[in-house]
């Protein structure tokens, strides 16, 4: 796939999701036809649940959205207020109903206010908030991705 970025596995490891050409896409891990799921202008992370739902950040600033892994219209999961605010790097917890994500603001080249939120998808409410400094949220969530936790 040309210019693919931000790859992520399906919960069953049979497919790989990714961003390319301003779209969220998927392809069978064994190879095959690439399927476009929905628009995503400049993706900033995605995670695929055991319920075949993908939560993703379609752009550098703004909220998170959910979409069926088979495609469809994205629905907002989080909303942000104010310029320079971002929700990104979602990571489903094993139950498929809760996820971690990075919430932050950027007023220069350095994250100023960053936290990792735990979101209940059923209610849309954040259950926990872990404040981090200096943009550490990217490294913490990146470490989760590397360890498979």
Coordinates of N, CA, C and O in Angstrom, one line a residue:
X1 N 0.8 -1.2 0.0 CA 0.0 0.0 0.0 C 0.9 1.2 0.0 O 1.8 1.4 0.8
X2 N 0.6 2.1 -0.9 CA 1.4 3.3 -1.1 C 1.2 4.3 0.1 O 0.0 4.6 0.4
X3 N 2.3 4.8 0.6 CA 2.3 5.9 1.6 C 1.4 5.6 2.8 O 0.8 6.5 3.5
X4 N 1.3 4.3 3.2 CA 0.6 3.9 4.4 C 1.3 4.4 5.7 O 2.5 4.5 5.7
X5 N 0.5 4.8 6.7 CA 1.1 5.3 7.9 C 0.1 4.9 9.1 O -1.1 4.6 8.9
X6 N 0.7 4.8 10.3 CA -0.1 4.5 11.5 C -0.8 3.1 11.5 O -1.9 3.0 11.8
X7 N -0.1 2.1 11.1 CA -0.7 0.7 11.0 C -1.1 0.2 12.4 O -0.5 0.6 13.4
X8 N -2.2 -0.6 12.4 CA -2.7 -1.2 13.7 C -3.4 -2.5 13.3 O -3.9 -2.6 12.2
X9 N -3.4 -3.4 14.2 CA -3.9 -4.7 14.0 C -5.4 -4.8 14.4 O -5.9 -4.2 15.3
X10 N -6.1 -5.7 13.7 CA -7.5 -6.0 14.1 C -7.4 -6.8 15.4 O -6.3 -7.4 15.7
X11 N -8.4 -6.9 16.2 CA -8.4 -7.7 17.4 C -8.1 -9.2 17.2 O -7.4 -9.8 18.0
X12 N -8.5 -9.7 16.1 CA -8.2 -11.1 15.7 C -6.9 -11.3 14.9 O -6.6 -12.4 14.6
X13 N -6.2 -10.3 14.7 CA -4.9 -10.3 14.0 C -5.0 -10.7 12.5 O -4.0 -11.1 11.9
X14 N -6.2 -10.7 12.0 CA -6.4 -11.2 10.6 C -6.3 -10.0 9.6 O -6.2 -10.2 8.4
X15 N -6.4 -8.8 10.1 CA -6.4 -7.6 9.2 C -5.5 -6.5 9.8 O -5.3 -6.5 11.0
X16 N -5.0 -5.6 9.0 CA -4.3 -4.5 9.4 C -5.0 -3.2 8.9 O -5.3 -3.1 7.7
X17 N -5.2 -2.3 9.8 CA -5.7 -1.0 9.5 C -4.6 0.0 9.3 O -3.5 -0.2 9.9
X18 N -4.9 1.0 8.5 CA -3.8 2.0 8.3 C -4.5 3.3 7.7 O -5.6 3.3 7.3
X19 N -3.7 4.4 7.7 CA -4.1 5.6 7.0 C -3.3 5.8 5.7 O -2.1 5.5 5.7
X20 N -4.0 6.2 4.7 CA -3.3 6.5 3.4 C -4.3 7.3 2.5 O -5.5 7.0 2.5
X21 N -3.7 8.2 1.8 CA -4.5 9.0 0.8 C -5.7 9.7 1.4 O -6.8 9.6 0.9
X22 N -5.5 10.2 2.7 CA -6.6 10.9 3.4 C -7.8 10.0 3.7 O -8.9 10.4 3.8
X23 N -7.5 8.7 3.9 CA -8.6 7.7 4.2 C -8.1 6.8 5.3 O -6.9 6.6 5.5
X24 N -9.0 6.2 6.0 CA -8.8 5.0 6.9 C -9.1 3.8 6.1 O -10.1 3.7 5.4
X25 N -8.1 2.8 6.1 CA -8.2 1.7 5.2 C -7.9 0.4 6.0 O -7.3 0.5 7.1
X26 N -8.1 -0.7 5.3 CA -7.8 -2.0 5.9 C -7.4 -3.0 4.8 O -7.8 -2.8 3.6
X27 N -6.6 -4.0 5.2 CA -6.2 -5.0 4.2 C -6.0 -6.3 5.0 O -5.6 -6.3 6.2
X28 N -6.3 -7.5 4.4 CA -6.1 -8.7 5.1 C -4.6 -8.9 5.4 O -3.8 -8.6 4.5
X29 N -4.3 -9.4 6.6 CA -2.9 -9.6 6.9 C -2.1 -10.5 6.0 O -0.9 -10.4 5.7
X30 N -2.9 -11.5 5.4 CA -2.3 -12.5 4.5 C -2.1 -11.9 3.1 O -1.6 -12.6 2.2
X31 N -2.6 -10.7 2.9 CA -2.5 -10.0 1.6 C -3.9 -10.0 0.9 O -4.8 -10.8 1.3
X32 N -4.1 -9.2 0.0 CA -5.4 -9.1 -0.7 C -5.8 -7.7 -1.0 O -4.9 -6.8 -1.0
X33 N -7.1 -7.5 -1.2 CA -7.6 -6.2 -1.6 C -7.7 -5.2 -0.5 O -8.2 -5.5 0.6
X34 N -7.2 -4.0 -0.7 CA -7.3 -2.9 0.3 C -8.7 -2.4 0.2 O -9.3 -2.1 -0.9
X35 N -9.4 -2.2 1.4 CA -10.7 -1.7 1.5 C -10.7 -0.3 2.2 O -10.0 -0.2 3.2
X36 N -11.3 0.7 1.6 CA -11.5 2.0 2.2 C -12.6 1.9 3.2 O -13.7 1.5 2.9
X37 N -12.3 2.4 4.5 CA -13.4 2.3 5.5 C -14.1 3.7 5.6 O -15.3 3.7 5.6
X38 N -13.3 4.8 5.6 CA -13.9 6.1 5.7 C -12.8 7.2 5.5 O -11.7 6.9 5.4
X39 N -13.3 8.4 5.4 CA -12.3 9.6 5.3 C -11.6 9.8 6.6 O -12.1 9.6 7.7
X40 N -10.3 10.2 6.5 CA -9.5 10.5 7.6 C -8.4 11.4 7.0 O -7.4 10.9 6.5
X41 N -8.5 12.7 7.2 CA -7.7 13.7 6.5 C -6.2 13.6 6.8 O -5.4 13.7 5.9
X42 N -5.9 13.3 8.1 CA -4.5 13.2 8.5 C -4.4 12.4 9.8 O -4.1 13.0 10.8
X43 N -4.7 11.1 9.7 CA -4.8 10.3 10.9 C -3.8 10.4 11.9 O -2.6 10.5 11.6
X44 N -4.2 10.3 13.2 CA -3.3 10.3 14.3 C -3.6 9.2 15.3 O -3.8 9.4 16.5
X45 N -3.7 8.0 14.8 CA -3.9 6.8 15.6 C -5.2 6.2 15.5 O -6.2 6.9 15.3
X46 N -5.2 4.9 15.7 CA -6.5 4.1 15.6 C -6.3 2.8 16.4 O -5.2 2.3 16.6
X47 N -7.4 2.3 16.8 CA -7.5 1.0 17.6 C -8.7 0.2 17.2 O -9.8 0.8 17.0
X48 N -8.6 -1.1 17.1 CA -9.6 -2.0 16.6 C -10.1 -2.9 17.7 O -9.4 -3.6 18.3
X49 N -11.4 -2.8 18.0 CA -12.0 -3.6 19.2 C -12.3 -5.0 18.8 O -12.5 -5.3 17.6
X50 N -12.6 -5.8 19.8 CA -13.1 -7.2 19.6 C -14.5 -7.2 19.0 O -14.9 -8.2 18.5
X51 N -15.2 -6.1 19.1 CA -16.5 -5.9 18.5 C -16.5 -5.4 17.1 O -17.5 -5.0 16.5
X52 N -15.3 -5.4 16.5 CA -15.1 -5.0 15.1 C -15.5 -3.5 14.9 O -16.1 -3.1 13.8
X53 N -15.1 -2.7 15.9 CA -15.3 -1.2 15.8 C -13.9 -0.6 15.8 O -13.0 -1.1 16.6
X54 N -13.7 0.4 15.0 CA -12.4 1.1 15.0 C -12.7 2.5 15.6 O -13.6 3.2 15.2
X55 N -11.9 2.9 16.6 CA -11.9 4.3 17.1 C -10.6 4.9 16.5 O -9.5 4.3 16.6
X56 N -10.7 6.1 16.0 CA -9.6 6.7 15.4 C -9.6 8.3 15.5 O -10.6 8.8 15.7
X57 N -8.4 8.9 15.3 CA -8.3 10.3 15.3 C -8.1 10.7 13.8 O -7.0 10.4 13.3
X58 N -9.0 11.3 13.2 CA -8.9 11.6 11.7 C -8.0 12.7 11.4 O -7.6 12.8 10.2
X59 N -7.6 13.5 12.3 CA -6.8 14.7 12.1 C -5.9 15.0 13.3 O -6.2 14.5 14.4
X60 N -4.9 15.9 13.1 CA -4.0 16.2 14.2 C -4.7 16.9 15.4 O -4.4 16.7 16.6
X61 N -5.7 17.7 15.1 CA -6.5 18.3 16.2 C -7.9 18.0 16.1 O -8.5 17.9 15.0
X62 N -8.6 17.8 17.2 CA -10.0 17.5 17.2 C -10.3 16.2 18.0 O -9.4 15.8 18.8
X63 N -11.5 15.7 17.9 CA -11.8 14.5 18.7 C -11.6 13.2 18.0 O -11.1 13.1 16.9
X64 N -12.1 12.1 18.8 CA -12.0 10.8 18.2 C -13.3 10.4 17.6 O -14.4 10.9 18.0
X65 N -13.3 9.5 16.7 CA -14.5 9.0 16.0 C -14.5 7.4 16.0 O -13.4 6.8 16.1
X66 N -15.7 6.9 15.9 CA -15.8 5.4 15.8 C -16.5 5.1 14.5 O -17.3 5.8 14.0
X67 N -16.1 3.9 13.9 CA -16.7 3.5 12.7 C -16.6 1.9 12.7 O -15.7 1.3 13.3
X68 N -17.6 1.3 12.0 CA -17.6 -0.1 11.8 C -16.3 -0.5 11.0 O -16.0 0.2 10.1
X69 N -15.7 -1.6 11.3 CA -14.5 -2.0 10.6 C -14.8 -2.3 9.2 O -13.9 -2.3 8.3
X70 N -16.1 -2.6 8.8 CA -16.5 -2.9 7.5 C -16.7 -1.6 6.7 O -17.0 -1.6 5.5
X71 N -16.7 -0.4 7.4 CA -17.0 0.9 6.7 C -18.2 1.5 7.1 O -19.1 0.9 7.8
X72 N -18.4 2.8 6.8 CA -19.6 3.5 7.1 C -19.3 4.9 7.5 O -18.2 5.4 7.3
X73 N -20.3 5.6 8.1 CA -20.1 7.0 8.5 C -19.6 7.0 9.9 O -20.1 6.4 10.8
X74 N -18.5 7.7 10.1 CA -17.9 7.9 11.4 C -18.8 8.7 12.3 O -19.5 9.6 11.9
X75 N -18.8 8.3 13.6 CA -19.6 9.0 14.7 C -18.6 9.5 15.7 O -17.7 8.8 16.2
X76 N -18.8 10.7 16.2 CA -17.9 11.3 17.2 C -18.0 10.5 18.5 O -19.1 10.2 18.9
X77 N -16.9 10.3 19.1 CA -16.8 9.6 20.4 C -16.4 10.7 21.4 O -16.9 10.6 22.6
X78 N -15.5 11.6 21.1 CA -15.1 12.6 22.0 C -15.2 14.0 21.2 O -15.1 14.0 20.0
X79 N -15.3 15.0 22.0 CA -15.4 16.4 21.4 C -14.3 17.2 22.2 O -14.1 17.0 23.4
X80 N -13.7 18.1 21.4 CA -12.7 19.0 22.0 C -13.2 20.4 21.8 O -13.9 20.7 20.8
X81 N -12.8 21.3 22.7 CA -13.1 22.7 22.6 C -11.9 23.5 22.7 O -11.0 23.2 23.5
X82 N -11.8 24.5 21.8 CA -10.6 25.3 21.8 C -9.6 25.0 20.8 O -9.5 23.8 20.4
X83 N -8.9 26.0 20.3 CA -7.9 25.8 19.3 C -6.7 25.0 19.8 O -6.3 25.3 21.0
X84 N -6.1 24.2 19.0 CA -4.9 23.4 19.5 C -5.1 22.3 20.4 O -4.2 21.7 21.0
X85 N -6.4 21.9 20.5 CA -6.7 20.7 21.4 C -6.8 19.5 20.6 O -7.3 19.5 19.5
X86 N -6.4 18.4 21.2 CA -6.3 17.1 20.4 C -6.7 15.9 21.3 O -6.4 15.9 22.5
X87 N -7.4 15.0 20.7 CA -7.6 13.6 21.3 C -7.0 12.7 20.2 O -7.4 12.8 19.1
X88 N -6.1 11.8 20.6 CA -5.4 11.0 19.6 C -4.9 9.7 20.3 O -5.0 9.6 21.5
X89 N -4.3 8.9 19.5 CA -3.7 7.6 19.9 C -4.6 6.7 20.8 O -4.2 6.3 21.8
X90 N -5.8 6.4 20.3 CA -6.7 5.6 21.1 C -6.1 4.2 21.2 O -5.4 3.7 20.3
X91 N -6.5 3.5 22.3 CA -6.0 2.1 22.5 C -7.0 1.4 23.3 O -7.3 1.6 24.4
X92 N -7.7 0.4 22.6 CA -8.8 -0.4 23.3 C -8.2 -1.2 24.4 O -7.1 -1.8 24.2
X93 N -8.9 -1.3 25.5 CA -8.6 -2.2 26.5 C -9.2 -3.6 26.2 O -10.1 -3.6 25.3
X94 N -8.8 -4.7 26.8 CA -9.2 -6.0 26.3 C -10.7 -6.2 26.3 O -11.2 -7.1 25.5
X95 N -11.5 -5.5 27.1 CA -12.9 -5.8 27.1 C -13.6 -5.2 25.8 O -14.8 -5.5 25.6
X96 N -12.9 -4.3 25.1 CA -13.5 -3.8 23.9 C -14.5 -2.7 24.1 O -15.1 -2.1 23.2
X97 N -14.7 -2.3 25.4 CA -15.7 -1.3 25.7 C -15.1 0.0 26.3 O -15.8 1.0 26.5
X98 N -13.9 -0.1 26.7 CA -13.2 1.0 27.2 C -11.9 1.2 26.4 O -11.3 0.2 25.9
X99 N -11.4 2.5 26.4 CA -10.2 2.7 25.7 C -9.4 3.8 26.4 O -10.0 4.7 27.1
X100 N -8.1 3.8 26.2 CA -7.2 4.9 26.6 C -7.0 5.8 25.4 O -7.0 5.3 24.2
X101 N -6.8 7.1 25.7 CA -6.4 8.0 24.6 C -5.7 9.2 25.2 O -5.8 9.5 26.4
X102 N -4.9 9.8 24.3 CA -4.2 11.0 24.7 C -5.1 12.2 24.5 O -5.7 12.4 23.5
X103 N -5.2 13.1 25.5 CA -5.9 14.3 25.5 C -4.9 15.4 25.8 O -4.2 15.4 26.7
X104 N -4.8 16.4 24.9 CA -3.8 17.4 25.1 C -4.1 18.7 24.3 O -4.9 18.8 23.5
X105 N -3.3 19.7 24.7 CA -3.3 21.0 23.9 C -1.9 21.3 23.5 O -0.9 20.8 24.2
X106 N -1.7 22.0 22.4 CA -0.4 22.3 21.9 C -0.5 23.8 21.6 O -1.2 24.2 20.7
X107 N 0.3 24.6 22.3 CA 0.4 26.0 22.0 C 1.7 26.4 21.4 O 1.8 27.5 20.9
X108 N 2.6 25.5 21.3 CA 3.9 25.7 20.5 C 4.3 24.3 20.0 O 3.4 23.5 19.8
X109 N 5.6 24.1 19.9 CA 6.0 22.8 19.5 C 6.1 21.8 20.6 O 6.5 20.6 20.4
X110 N 5.7 22.2 21.8 CA 5.7 21.3 23.0 C 4.3 21.1 23.5 O 3.6 22.1 23.7
X111 N 3.9 19.9 23.8 CA 2.6 19.7 24.5 C 2.6 20.4 25.8 O 3.5 20.2 26.6
X112 N 1.6 21.2 26.1 CA 1.5 22.0 27.3 C 0.7 21.3 28.4 O 1.0 21.3 29.6
X113 N -0.4 20.7 28.0 CA -1.3 20.0 29.0 C -1.7 18.7 28.4 O -2.5 18.6 27.4
X114 N -1.2 17.6 28.9 CA -1.4 16.3 28.4 C -1.9 15.4 29.4 O -1.3 15.4 30.5
X115 N -2.8 14.6 29.1 CA -3.3 13.5 30.0 C -3.7 12.3 29.2 O -4.0 12.4 28.0
X116 N -3.7 11.2 29.9 CA -4.2 10.0 29.3 C -5.6 9.7 30.0 O -5.7 9.7 31.2
X117 N -6.6 9.6 29.1 CA -8.0 9.4 29.6 C -8.4 7.9 29.4 O -7.9 7.3 28.5
X118 N -9.3 7.5 30.3 CA -9.9 6.2 30.1 C -11.4 6.5 29.8 O -12.1 7.1 30.6
X119 N -11.8 6.0 28.6 CA -13.2 6.3 28.2 C -14.1 5.1 28.2 O -13.6 4.0 27.7
X120 N -15.3 5.2 28.7 CA -16.3 4.2 28.6 C -17.1 4.5 27.3 O -17.8 5.5 27.3
X121 N -17.0 3.7 26.3 CA -17.7 3.9 25.0 C -19.2 3.9 25.2 O -19.9 4.6 24.4
X122 N -19.7 3.1 26.1 CA -21.2 3.0 26.2 C -21.8 4.3 26.7 O -22.8 4.7 26.3
X123 N -21.1 5.0 27.6 CA -21.6 6.2 28.2 C -21.0 7.5 27.6 O -21.6 8.6 27.7
X124 N -19.8 7.3 27.0 CA -19.1 8.5 26.5 C -18.4 9.3 27.6 O -17.9 10.4 27.3
X125 N -18.3 8.8 28.8 CA -17.7 9.5 29.9 C -16.3 9.0 30.2 O -16.0 7.8 30.1
X126 N -15.4 10.0 30.5 CA -14.1 9.6 30.9 C -14.1 9.1 32.3 O -14.8 9.7 33.2
X127 N -13.5 8.0 32.6 CA -13.5 7.3 33.9 C -12.3 7.7 34.7 O -12.3 7.6 36.0
X128 N -11.2 8.0 34.1 CA -10.0 8.3 34.8 C -9.1 9.3 33.9 O -9.3 9.4 32.7
X129 N -8.3 10.0 34.6 CA -7.4 11.0 34.0 C -6.1 11.0 34.6 O -5.9 11.2 35.8
X130 N -5.1 10.6 33.8 CA -3.7 10.5 34.3 C -2.9 11.7 33.6 O -2.7 11.7 32.4
X131 N -2.6 12.7 34.4 CA -1.8 13.8 33.9 C -0.4 13.5 33.7 O 0.2 12.7 34.5
X132 N 0.2 13.9 32.6 CA 1.6 13.7 32.2 C 2.2 15.0 31.8 O 1.5 15.9 31.4
X133 N 3.5 15.2 31.9 CA 4.1 16.5 31.5 C 5.1 16.2 30.3 O 5.6 15.2 30.2
X134 N 5.3 17.3 29.5 CA 6.3 17.3 28.5 C 6.0 16.3 27.3 O 6.9 15.8 26.7
X135 N 4.7 16.0 27.0 CA 4.4 15.2 25.9 C 4.6 13.7 26.2 O 4.7 12.9 25.2
X136 N 4.8 13.3 27.4 CA 5.0 11.9 27.7 C 3.9 11.0 27.3 O 4.2 9.8 27.1
X137 N 2.7 11.5 27.1 CA 1.6 10.7 26.7 C 1.9 9.9 25.4 O 1.6 8.7 25.3
X138 N 2.6 10.5 24.5 CA 3.0 9.7 23.3 C 3.9 8.5 23.6 O 3.7 7.4 23.0
X139 N 4.8 8.7 24.5 CA 5.7 7.6 24.8 C 5.0 6.5 25.6 O 5.2 5.4 25.4
X140 N 4.1 7.0 26.5 CA 3.4 6.0 27.4 C 2.5 5.1 26.5 O 2.5 3.9 26.5
X141 N 1.7 5.7 25.6 CA 0.9 5.0 24.7 C 1.7 4.2 23.7 O 1.3 3.1 23.4
X142 N 2.8 4.7 23.3 CA 3.7 4.0 22.4 C 4.2 2.7 23.0 O 4.3 1.7 22.4
X143 N 4.6 2.8 24.3 CA 5.1 1.7 25.0 C 4.0 0.6 25.2 O 4.3 -0.6 25.1
X144 N 2.7 1.0 25.4 CA 1.7 0.1 25.4 C 1.6 -0.7 24.1 O 1.4 -1.9 24.1
X145 N 1.7 0.0 23.0 CA 1.6 -0.6 21.7 C 2.8 -1.6 21.5 O 2.6 -2.7 20.9
X146 N 3.9 -1.3 22.0 CA 5.1 -2.2 21.8 C 5.0 -3.4 22.7 O 5.5 -4.5 22.3
X147 N 4.4 -3.3 23.8 CA 4.4 -4.4 24.7 C 3.1 -5.3 24.5 O 3.0 -6.4 25.1
X148 N 2.1 -4.7 23.8 CA 0.9 -5.5 23.6 C 0.0 -5.4 24.8 O -1.0 -6.2 24.8
X149 N 0.2 -4.6 25.8 CA -0.6 -4.5 26.9 C -2.0 -3.9 26.6 O -2.1 -3.1 25.8

